[in-house]
PDB file of C-alpha atoms in Angstrom:
ATOM      1  CA  UNK A   1      26.489   0.968   9.542  1.00  0.00           C
ATOM      2  CA  UNK A   2      24.303  -0.531   6.853  1.00  0.00           C
ATOM      3  CA  UNK A   3      25.238   0.340   3.320  1.00  0.00           C
ATOM      4  CA  UNK A   4      22.875  -0.190   0.442  1.00  0.00           C
ATOM      5  CA  UNK A   5      22.997  -0.128  -3.291  1.00  0.00           C
ATOM      6  CA  UNK A   6      19.815   1.480  -4.618  1.00  0.00           C
ATOM      7  CA  UNK A   7      19.919  -0.463  -7.889  1.00  0.00           C
ATOM      8  CA  UNK A   8      20.294  -3.685  -5.918  1.00  0.00           C
ATOM      9  CA  UNK A   9      17.260  -2.836  -3.764  1.00  0.00           C
ATOM     10  CA  UNK A  10      15.276  -1.655  -6.774  1.00  0.00           C
ATOM     11  CA  UNK A  11      15.810  -5.086  -8.325  1.00  0.00           C
ATOM     12  CA  UNK A  12      15.169  -7.120  -5.180  1.00  0.00           C
ATOM     13  CA  UNK A  13      11.985  -5.507  -3.912  1.00  0.00           C
ATOM     14  CA  UNK A  14       9.902  -5.957  -7.076  1.00  0.00           C
ATOM     15  CA  UNK A  15      11.220  -9.513  -7.433  1.00  0.00           C
ATOM     16  CA  UNK A  16      10.110 -10.256  -3.869  1.00  0.00           C
ATOM     17  CA  UNK A  17       6.646  -8.787  -4.421  1.00  0.00           C
ATOM     18  CA  UNK A  18       6.206 -10.656  -7.708  1.00  0.00           C
ATOM     19  CA  UNK A  19       7.424 -13.875  -6.106  1.00  0.00           C
ATOM     20  CA  UNK A  20       4.882 -13.548  -3.302  1.00  0.00           C
ATOM     21  CA  UNK A  21       2.077 -12.843  -5.788  1.00  0.00           C
ATOM     22  CA  UNK A  22       3.071 -15.745  -8.025  1.00  0.00           C
ATOM     23  CA  UNK A  23       3.323 -18.145  -5.088  1.00  0.00           C
ATOM     24  CA  UNK A  24      -0.233 -17.315  -4.103  1.00  0.00           C
ATOM     25  CA  UNK A  25      -1.505 -17.431  -7.684  1.00  0.00           C
ATOM     26  CA  UNK A  26       0.229 -20.654  -8.664  1.00  0.00           C
ATOM     27  CA  UNK A  27       0.243 -22.460  -5.329  1.00  0.00           C
ATOM     28  CA  UNK A  28       4.001 -22.891  -5.066  1.00  0.00           C
ATOM     29  CA  UNK A  29       4.612 -24.468  -1.662  1.00  0.00           C
ATOM     30  CA  UNK A  30       7.864 -26.396  -1.900  1.00  0.00           C
ATOM     31  CA  UNK A  31      11.419 -25.064  -2.041  1.00  0.00           C
ATOM     32  CA  UNK A  32      11.831 -26.506  -5.545  1.00  0.00           C
ATOM     33  CA  UNK A  33       8.643 -24.864  -6.803  1.00  0.00           C
ATOM     34  CA  UNK A  34       9.601 -21.548  -5.215  1.00  0.00           C
ATOM     35  CA  UNK A  35      13.088 -21.701  -6.751  1.00  0.00           C
ATOM     36  CA  UNK A  36      11.569 -22.465 -10.152  1.00  0.00           C
ATOM     37  CA  UNK A  37       9.182 -19.513  -9.818  1.00  0.00           C
ATOM     38  CA  UNK A  38      11.969 -17.163  -8.841  1.00  0.00           C
ATOM     39  CA  UNK A  39      14.121 -18.384 -11.733  1.00  0.00           C
ATOM     40  CA  UNK A  40      11.231 -17.715 -14.120  1.00  0.00           C
ATOM     41  CA  UNK A  41      10.317 -14.321 -12.653  1.00  0.00           C
ATOM     42  CA  UNK A  42      13.861 -13.006 -12.273  1.00  0.00           C
ATOM     43  CA  UNK A  43      16.092 -14.941 -14.659  1.00  0.00           C
ATOM     44  CA  UNK A  44      18.908 -12.383 -14.408  1.00  0.00           C
ATOM     45  CA  UNK A  45      19.028 -12.509 -10.612  1.00  0.00           C
ATOM     46  CA  UNK A  46      22.432 -13.576  -9.367  1.00  0.00           C
ATOM     47  CA  UNK A  47      22.648 -16.591  -7.070  1.00  0.00           C
ATOM     48  CA  UNK A  48      23.910 -14.565  -4.107  1.00  0.00           C
ATOM     49  CA  UNK A  49      20.865 -12.257  -4.343  1.00  0.00           C
ATOM     50  CA  UNK A  50      18.316 -15.093  -4.192  1.00  0.00           C
ATOM     51  CA  UNK A  51      18.368 -15.441  -0.381  1.00  0.00           C
ATOM     52  CA  UNK A  52      17.674 -11.710  -0.073  1.00  0.00           C
ATOM     53  CA  UNK A  53      14.673 -11.969  -2.398  1.00  0.00           C
ATOM     54  CA  UNK A  54      13.359 -14.937  -0.422  1.00  0.00           C
ATOM     55  CA  UNK A  55      13.750 -13.017   2.845  1.00  0.00           C
ATOM     56  CA  UNK A  56      12.039  -9.939   1.430  1.00  0.00           C
ATOM     57  CA  UNK A  57       9.239 -12.073  -0.020  1.00  0.00           C
ATOM     58  CA  UNK A  58       8.726 -13.572   3.426  1.00  0.00           C
ATOM     59  CA  UNK A  59       8.292 -10.101   4.903  1.00  0.00           C
ATOM     60  CA  UNK A  60       5.990  -9.101   2.033  1.00  0.00           C
ATOM     61  CA  UNK A  61       3.811 -12.127   2.801  1.00  0.00           C
ATOM     62  CA  UNK A  62       3.681 -11.433   6.540  1.00  0.00           C
ATOM     63  CA  UNK A  63       3.027  -7.733   6.013  1.00  0.00           C
ATOM     64  CA  UNK A  64       0.274  -8.416   3.475  1.00  0.00           C
ATOM     65  CA  UNK A  65      -1.395 -10.865   5.855  1.00  0.00           C
ATOM     66  CA  UNK A  66      -1.211  -8.431   8.773  1.00  0.00           C
ATOM     67  CA  UNK A  67      -2.582  -5.528   6.743  1.00  0.00           C
ATOM     68  CA  UNK A  68      -5.490  -7.566   5.414  1.00  0.00           C
ATOM     69  CA  UNK A  69      -6.311  -8.985   8.858  1.00  0.00           C
ATOM     70  CA  UNK A  70      -6.315  -5.532  10.450  1.00  0.00           C
ATOM     71  CA  UNK A  71      -8.314  -4.021   7.610  1.00  0.00           C
ATOM     72  CA  UNK A  72     -10.964  -6.731   7.822  1.00  0.00           C
ATOM     73  CA  UNK A  73     -11.401  -6.102  11.526  1.00  0.00           C
ATOM     74  CA  UNK A  74     -11.671  -2.377  10.919  1.00  0.00           C
ATOM     75  CA  UNK A  75     -14.143  -2.425   8.016  1.00  0.00           C
ATOM     76  CA  UNK A  76     -16.549  -5.097   9.259  1.00  0.00           C
ATOM     77  CA  UNK A  77     -19.022  -2.468  10.510  1.00  0.00           C
ATOM     78  CA  UNK A  78     -18.441   0.058   7.720  1.00  0.00           C
ATOM     79  CA  UNK A  79     -21.375   1.460   5.784  1.00  0.00           C
ATOM     80  CA  UNK A  80     -19.640   0.271   2.612  1.00  0.00           C
ATOM     81  CA  UNK A  81     -16.829  -2.210   3.389  1.00  0.00           C
ATOM     82  CA  UNK A  82     -15.423  -2.168  -0.148  1.00  0.00           C
ATOM     83  CA  UNK A  83     -15.021   1.597  -0.224  1.00  0.00           C
ATOM     84  CA  UNK A  84     -13.819   1.561   3.389  1.00  0.00           C
ATOM     85  CA  UNK A  85     -11.019  -0.776   2.337  1.00  0.00           C
ATOM     86  CA  UNK A  86     -10.157   1.662  -0.456  1.00  0.00           C
ATOM     87  CA  UNK A  87     -10.141   4.482   2.087  1.00  0.00           C
ATOM     88  CA  UNK A  88      -7.601   2.596   4.177  1.00  0.00           C
ATOM     89  CA  UNK A  89      -5.421   1.915   1.151  1.00  0.00           C
ATOM     90  CA  UNK A  90      -5.451   5.503  -0.124  1.00  0.00           C
ATOM     91  CA  UNK A  91      -3.337   6.457   2.883  1.00  0.00           C
ATOM     92  CA  UNK A  92      -0.568   4.153   1.630  1.00  0.00           C
ATOM     93  CA  UNK A  93      -0.896   5.804  -1.768  1.00  0.00           C
ATOM     94  CA  UNK A  94      -0.328   9.163  -0.064  1.00  0.00           C
ATOM     95  CA  UNK A  95       2.725   7.828   1.740  1.00  0.00           C
ATOM     96  CA  UNK A  96       4.126   6.372  -1.492  1.00  0.00           C
ATOM     97  CA  UNK A  97       3.729   9.736  -3.218  1.00  0.00           C
ATOM     98  CA  UNK A  98       5.427  11.592  -0.367  1.00  0.00           C
ATOM     99  CA  UNK A  99       8.262   9.061  -0.342  1.00  0.00           C
ATOM    100  CA  UNK A 100       8.781   9.518  -4.083  1.00  0.00           C
ATOM    101  CA  UNK A 101       8.916  13.291  -3.523  1.00  0.00           C
ATOM    102  CA  UNK A 102      11.413  12.790  -0.676  1.00  0.00           C
ATOM    103  CA  UNK A 103      13.580  10.655  -2.957  1.00  0.00           C
ATOM    104  CA  UNK A 104      13.521  13.336  -5.637  1.00  0.00           C
ATOM    105  CA  UNK A 105      11.630  11.120  -8.083  1.00  0.00           C
ATOM    106  CA  UNK A 106       8.584  13.357  -8.332  1.00  0.00           C
ATOM    107  CA  UNK A 107       7.866  17.051  -7.749  1.00  0.00           C
ATOM    108  CA  UNK A 108       5.673  17.866  -4.781  1.00  0.00           C
ATOM    109  CA  UNK A 109       2.101  18.926  -5.516  1.00  0.00           C
ATOM    110  CA  UNK A 110       1.094  22.213  -3.858  1.00  0.00           C
ATOM    111  CA  UNK A 111      -2.558  21.063  -4.037  1.00  0.00           C
ATOM    112  CA  UNK A 112      -1.987  17.693  -2.379  1.00  0.00           C
ATOM    113  CA  UNK A 113      -3.632  18.693   0.915  1.00  0.00           C
ATOM    114  CA  UNK A 114      -6.773  19.868  -0.864  1.00  0.00           C
ATOM    115  CA  UNK A 115      -6.814  16.771  -3.064  1.00  0.00           C
ATOM    116  CA  UNK A 116      -6.374  14.478  -0.081  1.00  0.00           C
ATOM    117  CA  UNK A 117      -9.171  16.218   1.794  1.00  0.00           C
ATOM    118  CA  UNK A 118     -11.405  15.718  -1.257  1.00  0.00           C
ATOM    119  CA  UNK A 119     -10.522  12.018  -1.235  1.00  0.00           C
ATOM    120  CA  UNK A 120     -11.523  11.785   2.420  1.00  0.00           C
ATOM    121  CA  UNK A 121     -14.814  13.497   1.605  1.00  0.00           C
ATOM    122  CA  UNK A 122     -15.359  10.968  -1.171  1.00  0.00           C
ATOM    123  CA  UNK A 123     -15.013   8.143   1.362  1.00  0.00           C
ATOM    124  CA  UNK A 124     -16.710   9.864   4.338  1.00  0.00           C
ATOM    125  CA  UNK A 125     -20.110   8.141   4.114  1.00  0.00           C
ATOM    126  CA  UNK A 126     -18.569   4.774   3.259  1.00  0.00           C
ATOM    127  CA  UNK A 127     -16.335   4.736   6.338  1.00  0.00           C
ATOM    128  CA  UNK A 128     -19.153   5.436   8.765  1.00  0.00           C
ATOM    129  CA  UNK A 129     -18.802   2.730  11.407  1.00  0.00           C
ATOM    130  CA  UNK A 130     -15.040   2.302  10.979  1.00  0.00           C
ATOM    131  CA  UNK A 131     -13.198   3.059  14.238  1.00  0.00           C
ATOM    132  CA  UNK A 132     -11.172   6.294  14.030  1.00  0.00           C
ATOM    133  CA  UNK A 133      -7.964   4.518  15.082  1.00  0.00           C
ATOM    134  CA  UNK A 134      -8.038   2.667  11.758  1.00  0.00           C
ATOM    135  CA  UNK A 135      -7.006   5.866   9.997  1.00  0.00           C
ATOM    136  CA  UNK A 136      -3.894   7.964  10.156  1.00  0.00           C
ATOM    137  CA  UNK A 137      -3.740  11.503  11.514  1.00  0.00           C
ATOM    138  CA  UNK A 138      -4.436  13.286   8.189  1.00  0.00           C
ATOM    139  CA  UNK A 139      -7.497  11.169   7.411  1.00  0.00           C
ATOM    140  CA  UNK A 140      -8.857  11.502  10.978  1.00  0.00           C
ATOM    141  CA  UNK A 141      -8.340  15.278  10.950  1.00  0.00           C
ATOM    142  CA  UNK A 142     -10.436  15.669   7.795  1.00  0.00           C
ATOM    143  CA  UNK A 143     -13.124  13.322   9.119  1.00  0.00           C
ATOM    144  CA  UNK A 144     -13.337  15.534  12.229  1.00  0.00           C
ATOM    145  CA  UNK A 145     -14.288  18.558  10.106  1.00  0.00           C
ATOM    146  CA  UNK A 146     -17.750  19.478   8.908  1.00  0.00           C
ATOM    147  CA  UNK A 147     -18.549  17.405   5.826  1.00  0.00           C
ATOM    148  CA  UNK A 148     -18.231  19.207   2.524  1.00  0.00           C
ATOM    149  CA  UNK A 149     -19.800  18.332  -0.795  1.00  0.00           C
ATOM    150  CA  UNK A 150     -17.486  16.392  -3.081  1.00  0.00           C
ATOM    151  CA  UNK A 151     -16.311  18.352  -6.129  1.00  0.00           C
ATOM    152  CA  UNK A 152     -17.574  15.817  -8.667  1.00  0.00           C
ATOM    153  CA  UNK A 153     -20.882  14.352  -9.769  1.00  0.00           C
ATOM    154  CA  UNK A 154     -20.099  10.627  -9.522  1.00  0.00           C
ATOM    155  CA  UNK A 155     -19.908  10.511  -5.741  1.00  0.00           C
ATOM    156  CA  UNK A 156     -20.535   6.860  -4.822  1.00  0.00           C
ATOM    157  CA  UNK A 157     -21.196   6.857  -1.099  1.00  0.00           C
TER     158      UNK A 157
END
Protein backbone atom coordinates (compact mmCIF):
# COMPACT_ATOMS: atom_id res chain seq x y z
CA UNK A 1 0.00 0.00 0.00
CA UNK A 2 1.22 3.47 -0.86
CA UNK A 3 0.94 6.02 1.88
CA UNK A 4 1.20 9.71 1.21
CA UNK A 5 1.54 12.87 3.18
CA UNK A 6 -0.61 15.57 1.58
CA UNK A 7 1.62 18.40 2.81
CA UNK A 8 4.63 16.61 1.34
CA UNK A 9 2.90 16.25 -2.04
CA UNK A 10 1.61 19.81 -1.91
CA UNK A 11 5.21 20.99 -1.54
CA UNK A 12 6.71 18.66 -4.14
CA UNK A 13 4.30 19.12 -7.02
CA UNK A 14 4.57 22.91 -7.30
CA UNK A 15 8.35 22.66 -6.90
CA UNK A 16 8.46 20.17 -9.78
CA UNK A 17 6.30 22.35 -12.03
CA UNK A 18 8.34 25.47 -11.23
CA UNK A 19 11.58 23.57 -11.80
CA UNK A 20 10.40 22.42 -15.23
CA UNK A 21 9.32 25.96 -16.16
CA UNK A 22 12.58 27.47 -14.94
CA UNK A 23 14.67 24.88 -16.78
CA UNK A 24 12.96 25.80 -20.02
CA UNK A 25 13.14 29.54 -19.34
CA UNK A 26 16.75 29.60 -18.21
CA UNK A 27 18.17 26.77 -20.29
CA UNK A 28 19.42 24.67 -17.40
CA UNK A 29 20.75 21.47 -18.97
CA UNK A 30 23.38 20.09 -16.62
CA UNK A 31 22.92 18.38 -13.26
CA UNK A 32 24.76 21.24 -11.54
CA UNK A 33 22.57 23.88 -13.17
CA UNK A 34 19.42 21.93 -12.33
CA UNK A 35 20.51 21.50 -8.71
CA UNK A 36 21.25 25.23 -8.48
CA UNK A 37 17.81 26.05 -9.90
CA UNK A 38 16.07 23.73 -7.48
CA UNK A 39 18.04 25.18 -4.56
CA UNK A 40 16.97 28.68 -5.62
CA UNK A 41 13.32 27.77 -6.26
CA UNK A 42 12.82 25.62 -3.17
CA UNK A 43 15.45 26.61 -0.61
CA UNK A 44 13.59 24.89 2.24
CA UNK A 45 13.36 21.56 0.43
CA UNK A 46 15.05 18.80 2.38
CA UNK A 47 17.78 16.80 0.68
CA UNK A 48 15.82 13.55 0.76
CA UNK A 49 12.91 15.22 -1.08
CA UNK A 50 15.06 16.46 -3.98
CA UNK A 51 15.02 13.15 -5.91
CA UNK A 52 11.22 13.13 -5.72
CA UNK A 53 11.02 16.65 -7.13
CA UNK A 54 13.39 15.70 -9.94
CA UNK A 55 11.30 12.63 -10.76
CA UNK A 56 8.07 14.62 -10.72
CA UNK A 57 9.64 17.34 -12.86
CA UNK A 58 10.63 14.67 -15.36
CA UNK A 59 7.02 13.51 -15.60
CA UNK A 60 5.81 17.12 -15.84
CA UNK A 61 8.17 17.65 -18.79
CA UNK A 62 7.09 14.47 -20.58
CA UNK A 63 3.41 15.14 -19.94
CA UNK A 64 3.70 18.74 -21.15
CA UNK A 65 5.45 17.60 -24.32
CA UNK A 66 2.84 14.92 -25.01
CA UNK A 67 -0.08 17.27 -24.43
CA UNK A 68 1.36 19.95 -26.70
CA UNK A 69 2.21 17.43 -29.44
CA UNK A 70 -1.30 15.95 -29.38
CA UNK A 71 -2.93 19.37 -29.26
CA UNK A 72 -0.94 20.60 -32.24
CA UNK A 73 -2.02 17.61 -34.29
CA UNK A 74 -5.63 18.16 -33.29
CA UNK A 75 -5.85 21.91 -33.92
CA UNK A 76 -3.94 22.13 -37.20
CA UNK A 77 -7.18 22.22 -39.23
CA UNK A 78 -9.21 24.26 -36.74
CA UNK A 79 -11.05 27.37 -37.87
CA UNK A 80 -9.18 29.27 -35.15
CA UNK A 81 -6.21 27.25 -33.81
CA UNK A 82 -5.58 29.59 -30.88
CA UNK A 83 -9.13 29.34 -29.57
CA UNK A 84 -9.18 25.62 -30.37
CA UNK A 85 -6.17 25.19 -28.10
CA UNK A 86 -8.05 27.09 -25.39
CA UNK A 87 -11.03 24.80 -25.94
CA UNK A 88 -8.84 21.77 -25.33
CA UNK A 89 -7.38 23.31 -22.18
CA UNK A 90 -10.73 24.31 -20.69
CA UNK A 91 -11.47 20.62 -20.18
CA UNK A 92 -8.48 20.38 -17.82
CA UNK A 93 -9.82 23.42 -16.00
CA UNK A 94 -13.11 21.57 -15.54
CA UNK A 95 -11.30 18.51 -14.23
CA UNK A 96 -9.25 20.64 -11.82
CA UNK A 97 -12.42 22.23 -10.46
CA UNK A 98 -14.12 18.85 -10.00
CA UNK A 99 -11.02 17.48 -8.28
CA UNK A 100 -10.97 20.43 -5.88
CA UNK A 101 -14.65 19.77 -5.11
CA UNK A 102 -13.87 16.07 -4.56
CA UNK A 103 -11.08 17.00 -2.16
CA UNK A 104 -13.43 19.27 -0.22
CA UNK A 105 -11.47 22.40 -1.13
CA UNK A 106 -14.31 24.08 -2.99
CA UNK A 107 -18.11 23.83 -2.96
CA UNK A 108 -19.69 22.35 -6.05
CA UNK A 109 -21.46 24.75 -8.40
CA UNK A 110 -25.04 23.73 -9.25
CA UNK A 111 -24.75 25.76 -12.49
CA UNK A 112 -21.52 24.15 -13.66
CA UNK A 113 -23.19 22.10 -16.42
CA UNK A 114 -24.87 25.19 -17.86
CA UNK A 115 -21.66 27.20 -17.57
CA UNK A 116 -19.64 24.47 -19.25
CA UNK A 117 -22.15 24.21 -22.08
CA UNK A 118 -21.87 27.99 -22.55
CA UNK A 119 -18.09 27.63 -22.74
CA UNK A 120 -18.46 24.99 -25.45
CA UNK A 121 -20.79 27.30 -27.36
CA UNK A 122 -18.18 30.05 -27.06
CA UNK A 123 -15.62 27.77 -28.73
CA UNK A 124 -17.97 26.01 -31.19
CA UNK A 125 -17.06 27.97 -34.34
CA UNK A 126 -13.36 28.03 -33.47
CA UNK A 127 -13.12 24.25 -33.14
CA UNK A 128 -14.69 23.55 -36.51
CA UNK A 129 -12.25 21.18 -38.20
CA UNK A 130 -10.93 19.66 -34.96
CA UNK A 131 -11.57 15.90 -34.85
CA UNK A 132 -14.22 14.96 -32.26
CA UNK A 133 -11.87 12.49 -30.55
CA UNK A 134 -9.76 15.45 -29.43
CA UNK A 135 -12.45 16.35 -26.90
CA UNK A 136 -13.78 14.58 -23.87
CA UNK A 137 -17.31 13.23 -23.54
CA UNK A 138 -18.87 16.39 -22.03
CA UNK A 139 -17.44 18.67 -24.72
CA UNK A 140 -18.43 16.27 -27.53
CA UNK A 141 -21.96 15.92 -26.15
CA UNK A 142 -22.51 19.69 -26.24
CA UNK A 143 -20.98 19.97 -29.72
CA UNK A 144 -23.48 17.33 -30.89
CA UNK A 145 -26.41 19.55 -29.88
CA UNK A 146 -27.98 22.30 -31.94
CA UNK A 147 -25.85 25.43 -31.59
CA UNK A 148 -27.19 28.06 -29.24
CA UNK A 149 -26.37 31.74 -29.12
CA UNK A 150 -23.73 32.61 -26.55
CA UNK A 151 -25.06 34.59 -23.57
CA UNK A 152 -22.64 37.49 -24.00
CA UNK A 153 -21.86 40.15 -26.57
CA UNK A 154 -18.10 39.66 -26.96
CA UNK A 155 -18.32 36.30 -28.70
CA UNK A 156 -15.02 35.93 -30.58
CA UNK A 157 -15.54 33.05 -32.98
